[in-house]
Structure formats: C-alpha cells, structure tokens
PDB file of N, CA and C in Angstrom:
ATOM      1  N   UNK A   1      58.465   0.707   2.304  1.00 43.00           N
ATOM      2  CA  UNK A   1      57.332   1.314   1.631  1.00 43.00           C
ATOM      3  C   UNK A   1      56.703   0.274   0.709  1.00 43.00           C
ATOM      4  N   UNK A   2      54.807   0.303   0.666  1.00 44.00           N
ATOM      5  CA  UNK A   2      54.538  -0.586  -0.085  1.00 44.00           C
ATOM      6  C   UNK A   2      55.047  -0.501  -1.476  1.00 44.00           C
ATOM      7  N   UNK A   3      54.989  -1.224  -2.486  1.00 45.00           N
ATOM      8  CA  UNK A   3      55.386  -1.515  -4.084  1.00 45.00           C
ATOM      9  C   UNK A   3      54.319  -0.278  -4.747  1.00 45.00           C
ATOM     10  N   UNK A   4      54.785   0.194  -5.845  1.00 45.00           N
ATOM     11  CA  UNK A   4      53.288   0.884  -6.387  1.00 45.00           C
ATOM     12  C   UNK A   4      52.547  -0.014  -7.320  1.00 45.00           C
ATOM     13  N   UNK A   5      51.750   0.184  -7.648  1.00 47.00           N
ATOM     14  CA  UNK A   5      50.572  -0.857  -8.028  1.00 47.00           C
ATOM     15  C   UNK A   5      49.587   0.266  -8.807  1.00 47.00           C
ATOM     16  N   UNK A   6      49.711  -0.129 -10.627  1.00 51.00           N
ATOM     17  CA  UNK A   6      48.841   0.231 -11.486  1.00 51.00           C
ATOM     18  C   UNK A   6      47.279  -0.448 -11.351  1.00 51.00           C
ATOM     19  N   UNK A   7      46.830  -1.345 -10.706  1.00 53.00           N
ATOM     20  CA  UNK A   7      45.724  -2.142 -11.409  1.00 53.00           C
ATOM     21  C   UNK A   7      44.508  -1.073 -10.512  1.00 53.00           C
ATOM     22  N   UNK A   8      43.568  -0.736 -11.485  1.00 58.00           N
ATOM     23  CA  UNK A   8      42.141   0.006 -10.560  1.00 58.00           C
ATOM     24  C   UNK A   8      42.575   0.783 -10.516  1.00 58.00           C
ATOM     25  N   UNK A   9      43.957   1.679 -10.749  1.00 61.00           N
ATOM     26  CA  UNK A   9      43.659   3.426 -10.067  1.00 61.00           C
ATOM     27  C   UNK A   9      44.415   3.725  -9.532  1.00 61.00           C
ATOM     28  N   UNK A  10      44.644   1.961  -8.791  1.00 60.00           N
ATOM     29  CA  UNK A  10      45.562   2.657  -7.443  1.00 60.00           C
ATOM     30  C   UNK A  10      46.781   2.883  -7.422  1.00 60.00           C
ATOM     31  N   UNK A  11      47.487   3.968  -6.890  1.00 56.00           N
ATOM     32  CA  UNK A  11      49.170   4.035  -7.429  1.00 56.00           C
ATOM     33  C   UNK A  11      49.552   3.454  -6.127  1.00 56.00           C
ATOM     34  N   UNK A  12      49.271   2.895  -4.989  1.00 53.00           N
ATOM     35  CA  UNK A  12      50.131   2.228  -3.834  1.00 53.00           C
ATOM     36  C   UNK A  12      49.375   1.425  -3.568  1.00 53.00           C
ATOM     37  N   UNK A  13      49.649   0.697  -2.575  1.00 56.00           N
ATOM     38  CA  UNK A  13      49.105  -0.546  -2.189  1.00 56.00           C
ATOM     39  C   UNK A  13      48.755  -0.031  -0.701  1.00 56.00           C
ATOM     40  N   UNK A  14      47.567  -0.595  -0.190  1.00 54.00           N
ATOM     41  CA  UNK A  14      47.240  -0.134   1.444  1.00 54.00           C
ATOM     42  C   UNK A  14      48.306  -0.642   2.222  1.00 54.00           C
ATOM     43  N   UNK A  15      48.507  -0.013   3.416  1.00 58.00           N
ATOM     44  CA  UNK A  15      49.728  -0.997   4.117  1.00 58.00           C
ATOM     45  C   UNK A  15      48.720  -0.174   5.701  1.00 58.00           C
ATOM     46  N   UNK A  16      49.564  -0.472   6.649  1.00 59.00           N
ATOM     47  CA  UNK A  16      48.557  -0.385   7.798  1.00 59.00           C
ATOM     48  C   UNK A  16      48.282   1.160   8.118  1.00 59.00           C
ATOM     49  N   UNK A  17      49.629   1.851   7.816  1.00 62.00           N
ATOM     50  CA  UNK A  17      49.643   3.276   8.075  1.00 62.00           C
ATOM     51  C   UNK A  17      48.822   4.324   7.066  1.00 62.00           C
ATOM     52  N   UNK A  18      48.930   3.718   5.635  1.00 70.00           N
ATOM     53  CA  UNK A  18      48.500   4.631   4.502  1.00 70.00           C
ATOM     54  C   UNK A  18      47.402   4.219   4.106  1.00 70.00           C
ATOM     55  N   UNK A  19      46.345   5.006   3.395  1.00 72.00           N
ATOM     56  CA  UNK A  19      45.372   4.440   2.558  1.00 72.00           C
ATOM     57  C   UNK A  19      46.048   4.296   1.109  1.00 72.00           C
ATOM     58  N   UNK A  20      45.438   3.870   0.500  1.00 74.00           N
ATOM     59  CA  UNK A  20      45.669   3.711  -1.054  1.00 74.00           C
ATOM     60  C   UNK A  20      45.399   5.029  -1.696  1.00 74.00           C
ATOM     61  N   UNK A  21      46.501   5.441  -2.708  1.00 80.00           N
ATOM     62  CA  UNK A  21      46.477   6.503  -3.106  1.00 80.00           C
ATOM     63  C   UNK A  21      45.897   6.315  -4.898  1.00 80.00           C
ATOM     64  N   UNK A  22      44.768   7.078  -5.115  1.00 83.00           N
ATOM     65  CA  UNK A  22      43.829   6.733  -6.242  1.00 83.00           C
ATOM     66  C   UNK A  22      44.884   7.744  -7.759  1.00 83.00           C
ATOM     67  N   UNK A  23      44.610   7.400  -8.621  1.00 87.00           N
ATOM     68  CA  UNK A  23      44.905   8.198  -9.586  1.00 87.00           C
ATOM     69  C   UNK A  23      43.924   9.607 -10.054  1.00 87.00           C
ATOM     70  N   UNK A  24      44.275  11.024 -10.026  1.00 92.00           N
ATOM     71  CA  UNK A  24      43.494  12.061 -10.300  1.00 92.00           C
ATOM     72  C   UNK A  24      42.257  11.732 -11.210  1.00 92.00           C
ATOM     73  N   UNK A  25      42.623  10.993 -12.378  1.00 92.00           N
ATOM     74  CA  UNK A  25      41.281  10.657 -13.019  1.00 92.00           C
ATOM     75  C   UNK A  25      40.844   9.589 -12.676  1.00 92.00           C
ATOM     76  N   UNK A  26      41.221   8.671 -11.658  1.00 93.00           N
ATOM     77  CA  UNK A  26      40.026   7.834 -11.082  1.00 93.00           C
ATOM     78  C   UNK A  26      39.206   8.274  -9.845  1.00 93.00           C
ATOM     79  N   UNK A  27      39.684   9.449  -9.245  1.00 92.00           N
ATOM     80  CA  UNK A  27      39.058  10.111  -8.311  1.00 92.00           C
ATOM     81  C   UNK A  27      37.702  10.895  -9.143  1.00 92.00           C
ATOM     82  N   UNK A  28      38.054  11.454 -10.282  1.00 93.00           N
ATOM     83  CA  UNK A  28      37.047  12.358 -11.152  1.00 93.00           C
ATOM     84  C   UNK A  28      36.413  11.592 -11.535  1.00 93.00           C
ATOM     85  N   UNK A  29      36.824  10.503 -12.128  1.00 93.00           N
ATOM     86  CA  UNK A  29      35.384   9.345 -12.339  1.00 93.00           C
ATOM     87  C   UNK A  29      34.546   9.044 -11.510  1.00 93.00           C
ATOM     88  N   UNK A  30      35.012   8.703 -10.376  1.00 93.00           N
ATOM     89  CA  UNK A  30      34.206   8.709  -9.385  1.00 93.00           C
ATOM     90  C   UNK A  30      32.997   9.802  -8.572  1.00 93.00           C
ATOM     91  N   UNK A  31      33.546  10.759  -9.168  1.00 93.00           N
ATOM     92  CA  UNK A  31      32.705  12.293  -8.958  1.00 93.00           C
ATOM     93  C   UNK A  31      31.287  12.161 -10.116  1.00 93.00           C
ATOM     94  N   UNK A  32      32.094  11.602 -11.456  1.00 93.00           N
ATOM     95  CA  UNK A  32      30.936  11.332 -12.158  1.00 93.00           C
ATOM     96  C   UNK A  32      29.944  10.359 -11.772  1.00 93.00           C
ATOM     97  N   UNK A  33      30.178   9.180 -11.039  1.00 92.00           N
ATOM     98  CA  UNK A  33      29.320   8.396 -10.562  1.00 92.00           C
ATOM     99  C   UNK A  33      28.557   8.674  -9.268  1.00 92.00           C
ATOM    100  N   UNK A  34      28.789  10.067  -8.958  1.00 90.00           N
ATOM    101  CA  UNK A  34      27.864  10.401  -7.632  1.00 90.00           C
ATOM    102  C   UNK A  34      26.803  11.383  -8.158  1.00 90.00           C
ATOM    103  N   UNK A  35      25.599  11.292  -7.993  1.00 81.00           N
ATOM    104  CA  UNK A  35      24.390  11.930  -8.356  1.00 81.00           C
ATOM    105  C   UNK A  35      24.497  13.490  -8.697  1.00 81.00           C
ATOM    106  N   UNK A  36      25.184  14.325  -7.806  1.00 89.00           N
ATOM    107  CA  UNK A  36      25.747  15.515  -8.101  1.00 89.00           C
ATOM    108  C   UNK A  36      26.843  15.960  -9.328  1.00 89.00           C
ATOM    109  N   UNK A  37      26.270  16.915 -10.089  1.00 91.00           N
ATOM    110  CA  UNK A  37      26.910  17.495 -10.980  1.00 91.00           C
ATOM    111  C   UNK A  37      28.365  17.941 -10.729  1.00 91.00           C
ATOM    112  N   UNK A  38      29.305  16.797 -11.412  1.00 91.00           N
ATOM    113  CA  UNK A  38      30.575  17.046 -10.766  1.00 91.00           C
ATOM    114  C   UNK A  38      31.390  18.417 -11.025  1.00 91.00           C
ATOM    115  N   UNK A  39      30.712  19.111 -11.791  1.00 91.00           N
ATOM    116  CA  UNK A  39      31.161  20.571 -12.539  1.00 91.00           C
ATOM    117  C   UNK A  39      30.371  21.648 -11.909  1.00 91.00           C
ATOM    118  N   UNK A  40      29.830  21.224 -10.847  1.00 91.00           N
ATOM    119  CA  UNK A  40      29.108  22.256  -9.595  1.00 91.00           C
ATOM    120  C   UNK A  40      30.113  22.574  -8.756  1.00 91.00           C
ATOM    121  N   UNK A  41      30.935  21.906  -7.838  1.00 88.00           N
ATOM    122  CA  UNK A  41      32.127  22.088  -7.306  1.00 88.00           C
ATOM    123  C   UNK A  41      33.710  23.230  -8.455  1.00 88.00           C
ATOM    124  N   UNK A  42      33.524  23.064  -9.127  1.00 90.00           N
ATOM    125  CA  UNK A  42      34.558  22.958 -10.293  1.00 90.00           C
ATOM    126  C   UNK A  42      34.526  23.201 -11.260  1.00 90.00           C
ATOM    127  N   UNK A  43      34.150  24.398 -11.562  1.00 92.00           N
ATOM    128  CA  UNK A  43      33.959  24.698 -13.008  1.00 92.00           C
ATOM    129  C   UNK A  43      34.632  24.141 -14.351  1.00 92.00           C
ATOM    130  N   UNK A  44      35.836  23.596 -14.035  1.00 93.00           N
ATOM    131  CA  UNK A  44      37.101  23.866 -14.917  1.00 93.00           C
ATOM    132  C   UNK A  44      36.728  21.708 -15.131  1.00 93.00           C
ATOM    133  N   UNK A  45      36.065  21.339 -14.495  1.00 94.00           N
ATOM    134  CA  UNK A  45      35.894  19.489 -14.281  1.00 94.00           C
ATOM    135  C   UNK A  45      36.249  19.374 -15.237  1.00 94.00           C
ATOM    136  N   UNK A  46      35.440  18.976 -16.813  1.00 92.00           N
ATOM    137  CA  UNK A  46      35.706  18.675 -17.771  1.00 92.00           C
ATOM    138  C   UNK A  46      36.749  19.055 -18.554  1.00 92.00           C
ATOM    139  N   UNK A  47      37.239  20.051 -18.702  1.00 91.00           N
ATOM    140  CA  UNK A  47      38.706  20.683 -19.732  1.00 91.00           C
ATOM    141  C   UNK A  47      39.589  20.349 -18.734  1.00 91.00           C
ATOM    142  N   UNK A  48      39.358  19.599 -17.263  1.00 93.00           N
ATOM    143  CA  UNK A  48      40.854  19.260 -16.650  1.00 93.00           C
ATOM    144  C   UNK A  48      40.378  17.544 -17.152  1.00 93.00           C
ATOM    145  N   UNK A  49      39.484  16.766 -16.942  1.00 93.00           N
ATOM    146  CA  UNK A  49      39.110  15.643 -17.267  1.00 93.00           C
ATOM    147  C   UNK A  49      40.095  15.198 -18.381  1.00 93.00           C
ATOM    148  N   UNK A  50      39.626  15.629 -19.694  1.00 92.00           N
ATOM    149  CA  UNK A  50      40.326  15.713 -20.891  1.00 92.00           C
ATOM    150  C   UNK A  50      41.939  15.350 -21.112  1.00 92.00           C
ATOM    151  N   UNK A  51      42.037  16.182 -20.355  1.00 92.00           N
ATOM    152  CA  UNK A  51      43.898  16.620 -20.376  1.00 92.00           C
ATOM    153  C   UNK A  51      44.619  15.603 -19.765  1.00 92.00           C
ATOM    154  N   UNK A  52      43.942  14.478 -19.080  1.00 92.00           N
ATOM    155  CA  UNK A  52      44.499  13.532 -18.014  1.00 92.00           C
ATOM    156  C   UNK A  52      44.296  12.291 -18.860  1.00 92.00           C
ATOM    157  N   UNK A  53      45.264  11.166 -19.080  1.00 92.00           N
ATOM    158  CA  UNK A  53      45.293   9.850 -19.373  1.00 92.00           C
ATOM    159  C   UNK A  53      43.979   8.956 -18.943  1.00 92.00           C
ATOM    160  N   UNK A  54      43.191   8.510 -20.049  1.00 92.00           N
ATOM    161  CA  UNK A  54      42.004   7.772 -19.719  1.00 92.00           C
ATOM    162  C   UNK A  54      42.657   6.290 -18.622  1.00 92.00           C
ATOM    163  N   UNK A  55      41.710   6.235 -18.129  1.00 93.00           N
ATOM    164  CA  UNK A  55      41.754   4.946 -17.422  1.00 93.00           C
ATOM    165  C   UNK A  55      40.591   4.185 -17.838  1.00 93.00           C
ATOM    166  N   UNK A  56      40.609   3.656 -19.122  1.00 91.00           N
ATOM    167  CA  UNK A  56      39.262   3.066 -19.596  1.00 91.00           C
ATOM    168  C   UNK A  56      39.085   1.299 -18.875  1.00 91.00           C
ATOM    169  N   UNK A  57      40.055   0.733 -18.272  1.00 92.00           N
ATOM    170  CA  UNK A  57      39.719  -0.371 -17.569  1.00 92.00           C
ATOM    171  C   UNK A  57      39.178   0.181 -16.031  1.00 92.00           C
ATOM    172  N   UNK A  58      39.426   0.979 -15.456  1.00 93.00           N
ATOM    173  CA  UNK A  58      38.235   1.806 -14.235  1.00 93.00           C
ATOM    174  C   UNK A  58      37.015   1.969 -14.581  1.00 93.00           C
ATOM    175  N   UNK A  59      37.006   2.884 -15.764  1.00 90.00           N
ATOM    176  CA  UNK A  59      35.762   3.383 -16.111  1.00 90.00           C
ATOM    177  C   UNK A  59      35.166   2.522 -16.563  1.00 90.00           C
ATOM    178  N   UNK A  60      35.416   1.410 -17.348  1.00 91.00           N
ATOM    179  CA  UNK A  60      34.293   0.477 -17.821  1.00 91.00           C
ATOM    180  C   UNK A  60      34.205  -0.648 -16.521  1.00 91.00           C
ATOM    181  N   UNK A  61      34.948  -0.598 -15.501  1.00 92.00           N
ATOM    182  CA  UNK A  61      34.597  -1.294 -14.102  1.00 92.00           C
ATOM    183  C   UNK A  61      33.453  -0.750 -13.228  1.00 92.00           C
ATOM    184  N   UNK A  62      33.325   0.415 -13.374  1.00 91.00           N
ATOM    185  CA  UNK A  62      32.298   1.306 -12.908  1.00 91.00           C
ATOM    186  C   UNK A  62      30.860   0.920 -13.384  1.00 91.00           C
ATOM    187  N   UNK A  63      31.288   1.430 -14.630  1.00 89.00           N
ATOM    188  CA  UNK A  63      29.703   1.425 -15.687  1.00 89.00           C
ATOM    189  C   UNK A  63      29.022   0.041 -15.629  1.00 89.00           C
ATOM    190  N   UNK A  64      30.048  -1.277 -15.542  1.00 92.00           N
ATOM    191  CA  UNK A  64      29.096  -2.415 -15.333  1.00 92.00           C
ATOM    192  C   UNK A  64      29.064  -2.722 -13.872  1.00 92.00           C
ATOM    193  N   UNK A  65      29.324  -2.411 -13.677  1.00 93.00           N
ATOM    194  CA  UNK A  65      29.065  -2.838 -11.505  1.00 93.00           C
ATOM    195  C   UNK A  65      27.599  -2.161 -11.352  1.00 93.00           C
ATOM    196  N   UNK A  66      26.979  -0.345 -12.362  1.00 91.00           N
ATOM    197  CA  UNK A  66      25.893  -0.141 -12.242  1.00 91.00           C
ATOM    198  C   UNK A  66      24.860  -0.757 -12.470  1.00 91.00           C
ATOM    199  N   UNK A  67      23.840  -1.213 -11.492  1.00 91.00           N
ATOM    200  CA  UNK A  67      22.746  -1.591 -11.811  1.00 91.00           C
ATOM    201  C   UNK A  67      21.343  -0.612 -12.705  1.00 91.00           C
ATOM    202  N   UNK A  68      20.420  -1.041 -13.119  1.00 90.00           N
ATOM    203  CA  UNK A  68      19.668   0.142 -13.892  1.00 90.00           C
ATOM    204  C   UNK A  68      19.442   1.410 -12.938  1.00 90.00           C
ATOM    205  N   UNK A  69      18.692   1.025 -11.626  1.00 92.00           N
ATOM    206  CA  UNK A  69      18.371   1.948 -10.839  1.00 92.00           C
ATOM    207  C   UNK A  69      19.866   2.971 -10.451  1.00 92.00           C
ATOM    208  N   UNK A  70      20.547   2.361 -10.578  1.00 91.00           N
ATOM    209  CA  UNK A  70      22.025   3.488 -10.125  1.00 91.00           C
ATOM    210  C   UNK A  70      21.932   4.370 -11.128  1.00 91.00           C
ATOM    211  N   UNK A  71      22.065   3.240 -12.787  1.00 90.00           N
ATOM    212  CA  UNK A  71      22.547   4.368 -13.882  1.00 90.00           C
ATOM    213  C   UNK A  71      21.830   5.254 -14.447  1.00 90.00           C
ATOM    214  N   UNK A  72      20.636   4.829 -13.893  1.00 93.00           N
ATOM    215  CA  UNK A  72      19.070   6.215 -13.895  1.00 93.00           C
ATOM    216  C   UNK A  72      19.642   7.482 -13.116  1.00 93.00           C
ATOM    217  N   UNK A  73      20.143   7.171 -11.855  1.00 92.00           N
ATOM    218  CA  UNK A  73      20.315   8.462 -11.000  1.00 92.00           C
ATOM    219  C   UNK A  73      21.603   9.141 -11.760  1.00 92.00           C
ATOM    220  N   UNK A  74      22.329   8.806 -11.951  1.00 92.00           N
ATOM    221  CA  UNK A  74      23.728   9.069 -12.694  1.00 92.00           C
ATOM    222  C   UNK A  74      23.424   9.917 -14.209  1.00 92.00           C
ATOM    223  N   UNK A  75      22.613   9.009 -14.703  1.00 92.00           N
ATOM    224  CA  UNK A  75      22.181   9.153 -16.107  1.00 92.00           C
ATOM    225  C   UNK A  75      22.722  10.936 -17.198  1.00 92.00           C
ATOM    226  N   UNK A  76      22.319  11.929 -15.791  1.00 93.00           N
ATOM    227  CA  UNK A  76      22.170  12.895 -16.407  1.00 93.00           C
ATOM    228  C   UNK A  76      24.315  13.548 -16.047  1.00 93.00           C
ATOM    229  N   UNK A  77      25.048  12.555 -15.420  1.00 92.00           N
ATOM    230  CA  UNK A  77      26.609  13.068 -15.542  1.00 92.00           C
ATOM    231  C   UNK A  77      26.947  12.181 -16.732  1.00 92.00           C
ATOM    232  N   UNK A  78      26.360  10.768 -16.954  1.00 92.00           N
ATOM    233  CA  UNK A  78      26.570   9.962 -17.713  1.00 92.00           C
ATOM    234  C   UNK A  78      26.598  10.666 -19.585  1.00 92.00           C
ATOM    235  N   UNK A  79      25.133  11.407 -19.343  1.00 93.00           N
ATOM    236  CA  UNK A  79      24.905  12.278 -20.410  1.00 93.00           C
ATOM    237  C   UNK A  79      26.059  13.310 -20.590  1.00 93.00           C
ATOM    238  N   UNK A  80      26.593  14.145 -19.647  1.00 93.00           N
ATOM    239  CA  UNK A  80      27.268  14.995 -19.813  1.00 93.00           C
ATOM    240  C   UNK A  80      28.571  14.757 -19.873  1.00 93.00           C
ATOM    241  N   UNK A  81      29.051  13.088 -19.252  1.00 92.00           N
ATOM    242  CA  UNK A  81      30.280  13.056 -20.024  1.00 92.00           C
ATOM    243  C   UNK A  81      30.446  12.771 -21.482  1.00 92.00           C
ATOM    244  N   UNK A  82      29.665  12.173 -22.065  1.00 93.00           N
ATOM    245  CA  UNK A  82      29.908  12.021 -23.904  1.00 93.00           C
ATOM    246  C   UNK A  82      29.469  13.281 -24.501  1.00 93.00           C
ATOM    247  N   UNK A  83      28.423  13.757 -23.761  1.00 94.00           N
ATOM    248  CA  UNK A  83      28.431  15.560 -23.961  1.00 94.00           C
ATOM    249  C   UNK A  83      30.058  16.348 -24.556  1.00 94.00           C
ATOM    250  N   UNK A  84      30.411  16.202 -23.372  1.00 93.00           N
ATOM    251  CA  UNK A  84      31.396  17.140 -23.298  1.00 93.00           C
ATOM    252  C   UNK A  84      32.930  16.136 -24.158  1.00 93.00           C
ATOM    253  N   UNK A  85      32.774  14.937 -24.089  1.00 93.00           N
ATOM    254  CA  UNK A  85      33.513  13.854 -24.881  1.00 93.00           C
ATOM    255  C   UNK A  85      33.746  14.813 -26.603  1.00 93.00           C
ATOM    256  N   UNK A  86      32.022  14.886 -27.434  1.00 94.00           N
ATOM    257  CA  UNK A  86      32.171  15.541 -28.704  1.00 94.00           C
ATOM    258  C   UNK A  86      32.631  16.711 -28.713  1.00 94.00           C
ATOM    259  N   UNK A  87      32.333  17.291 -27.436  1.00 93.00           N
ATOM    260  CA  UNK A  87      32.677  18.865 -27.544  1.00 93.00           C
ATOM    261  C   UNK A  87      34.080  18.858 -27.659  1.00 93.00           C
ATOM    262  N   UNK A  88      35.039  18.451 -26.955  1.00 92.00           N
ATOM    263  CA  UNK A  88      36.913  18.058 -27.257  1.00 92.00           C
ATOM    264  C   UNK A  88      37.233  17.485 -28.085  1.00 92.00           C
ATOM    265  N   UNK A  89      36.023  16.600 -28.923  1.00 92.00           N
ATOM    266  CA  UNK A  89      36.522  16.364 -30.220  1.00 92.00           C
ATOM    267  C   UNK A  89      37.027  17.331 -31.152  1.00 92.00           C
ATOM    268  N   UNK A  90      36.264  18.417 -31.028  1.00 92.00           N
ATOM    269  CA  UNK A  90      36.143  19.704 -31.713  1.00 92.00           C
ATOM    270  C   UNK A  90      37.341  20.895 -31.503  1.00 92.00           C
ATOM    271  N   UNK A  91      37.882  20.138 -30.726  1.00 88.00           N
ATOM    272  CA  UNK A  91      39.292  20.998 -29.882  1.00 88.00           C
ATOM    273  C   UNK A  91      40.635  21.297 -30.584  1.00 88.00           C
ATOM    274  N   UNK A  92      41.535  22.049 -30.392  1.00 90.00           N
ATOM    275  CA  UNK A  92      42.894  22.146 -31.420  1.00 90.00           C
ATOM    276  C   UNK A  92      43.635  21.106 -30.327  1.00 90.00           C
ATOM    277  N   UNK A  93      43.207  21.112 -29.444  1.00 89.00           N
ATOM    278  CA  UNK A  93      44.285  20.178 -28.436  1.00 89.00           C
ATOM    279  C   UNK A  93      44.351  19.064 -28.413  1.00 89.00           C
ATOM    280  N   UNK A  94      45.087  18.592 -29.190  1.00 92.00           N
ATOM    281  CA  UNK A  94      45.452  17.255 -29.065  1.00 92.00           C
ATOM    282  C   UNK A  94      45.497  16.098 -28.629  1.00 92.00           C
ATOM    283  N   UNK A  95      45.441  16.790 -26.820  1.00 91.00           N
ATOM    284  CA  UNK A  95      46.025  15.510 -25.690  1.00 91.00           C
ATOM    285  C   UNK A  95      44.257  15.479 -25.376  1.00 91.00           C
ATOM    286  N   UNK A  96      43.042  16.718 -25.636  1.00 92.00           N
ATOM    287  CA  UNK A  96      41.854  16.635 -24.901  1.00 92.00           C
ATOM    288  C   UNK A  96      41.268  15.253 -26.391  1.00 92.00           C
ATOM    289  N   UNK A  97      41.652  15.590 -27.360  1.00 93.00           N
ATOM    290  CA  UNK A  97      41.047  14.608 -28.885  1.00 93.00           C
ATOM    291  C   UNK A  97      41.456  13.388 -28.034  1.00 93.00           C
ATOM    292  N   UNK A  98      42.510  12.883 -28.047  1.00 93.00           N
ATOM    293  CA  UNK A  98      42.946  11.587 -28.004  1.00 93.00           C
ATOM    294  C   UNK A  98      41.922  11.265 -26.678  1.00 93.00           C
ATOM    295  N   UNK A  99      42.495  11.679 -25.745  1.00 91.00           N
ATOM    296  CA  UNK A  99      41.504  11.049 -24.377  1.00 91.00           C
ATOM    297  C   UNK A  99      39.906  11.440 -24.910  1.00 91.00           C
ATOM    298  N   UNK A 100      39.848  12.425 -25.398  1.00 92.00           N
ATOM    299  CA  UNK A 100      38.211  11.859 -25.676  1.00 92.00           C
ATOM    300  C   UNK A 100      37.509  11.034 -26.615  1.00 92.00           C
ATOM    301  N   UNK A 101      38.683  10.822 -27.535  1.00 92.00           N
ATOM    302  CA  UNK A 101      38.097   9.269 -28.289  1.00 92.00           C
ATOM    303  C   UNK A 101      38.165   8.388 -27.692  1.00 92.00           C
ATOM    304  N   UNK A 102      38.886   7.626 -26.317  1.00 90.00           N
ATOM    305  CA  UNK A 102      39.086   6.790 -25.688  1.00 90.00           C
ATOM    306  C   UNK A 102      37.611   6.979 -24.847  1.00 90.00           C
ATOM    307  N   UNK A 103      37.226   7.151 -24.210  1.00 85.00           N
ATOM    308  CA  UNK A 103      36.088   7.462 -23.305  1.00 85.00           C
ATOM    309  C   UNK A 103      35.209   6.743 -24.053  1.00 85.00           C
ATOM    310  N   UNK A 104      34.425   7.127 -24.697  1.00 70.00           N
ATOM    311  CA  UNK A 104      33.387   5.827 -25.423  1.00 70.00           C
ATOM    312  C   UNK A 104      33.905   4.954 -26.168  1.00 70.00           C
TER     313      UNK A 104
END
C-alpha cells in the first residue's frame, strides 16, 4: 500500500489502482471554488466547514493560483466564506472559533 502523504490534502499517494484520497475539508474548499453556491447542495456546508481542521496551506494554494477573472466568478462563495467565518466567531463552540480565526 502506498505511504500516506499530508502535503495538499492528500491523505495517500496515487498508485496505479487508487486515486488519491483528498481530505473532507479540501474537498469543501474546492466546492467553494466552483461558481455554484456550495450550501445549495447542503444546507448544513458551513456549520460542518467549521468543525473540521483548517487546511490553510490548500486554501491559500487555491486563492493565489486564482486569476482576477476566476476570483470575480467565485467572488460571491468567496464573500460568503468570511461571511459565515464572523458568524462562528460569535459561536459557544469552540472547535467552529478556532477554525474560523484561521481562515482569514
């Protein structure tokens, strides 16, 4: 079996049989970077977002790979994640505070 492998997300390494297996919140980041409102599918997106260990070396791999024209289309999940970032500030929960000070 391949080694597991933290760097990007990925918890395995590709080998010929498997794909690479992503981490839950680098899959949800990635939902944020697709034009569609990732909380259309999923009501619950953000209060599960929260609760999960930031991966702030993904997420800031993302945000600069965008060019302007990408982060225009994005703009309005972009908005709604620091949106919803203050709103868990505001939270009794602990684990949603910490990961949402990490995010910006």
């Amino acid at each position: 079996m391949a080694q597991t492998e933290k760097k990007a997300g990925l918890l395995r390494k590709s080998s010929a049989s498997k794909k690479p297996l992503k981490e839950k919140v680098v899959l949800m980041y990635d939902e944020i970077f697709m034009t569609e409102d990732p909380s259309k599918c999923n009501p619950r997106f953000w209060e599960e977002l929260f609760l999960m260990k930031v991966n702030l070396e993904y997420l800031e791999g993302k945000l600069e790979a965008l060019d302007g024209e990408e982060l225009m289309k994005i703009k309005d999940n972009i908005n709604c994640l620091f949106q919803h970032c203050i709103q868990a500030l505001g939270e009794e929960h602990p684990i949603r505070v910490v990961n949402a000070l990490q995010v910006p």
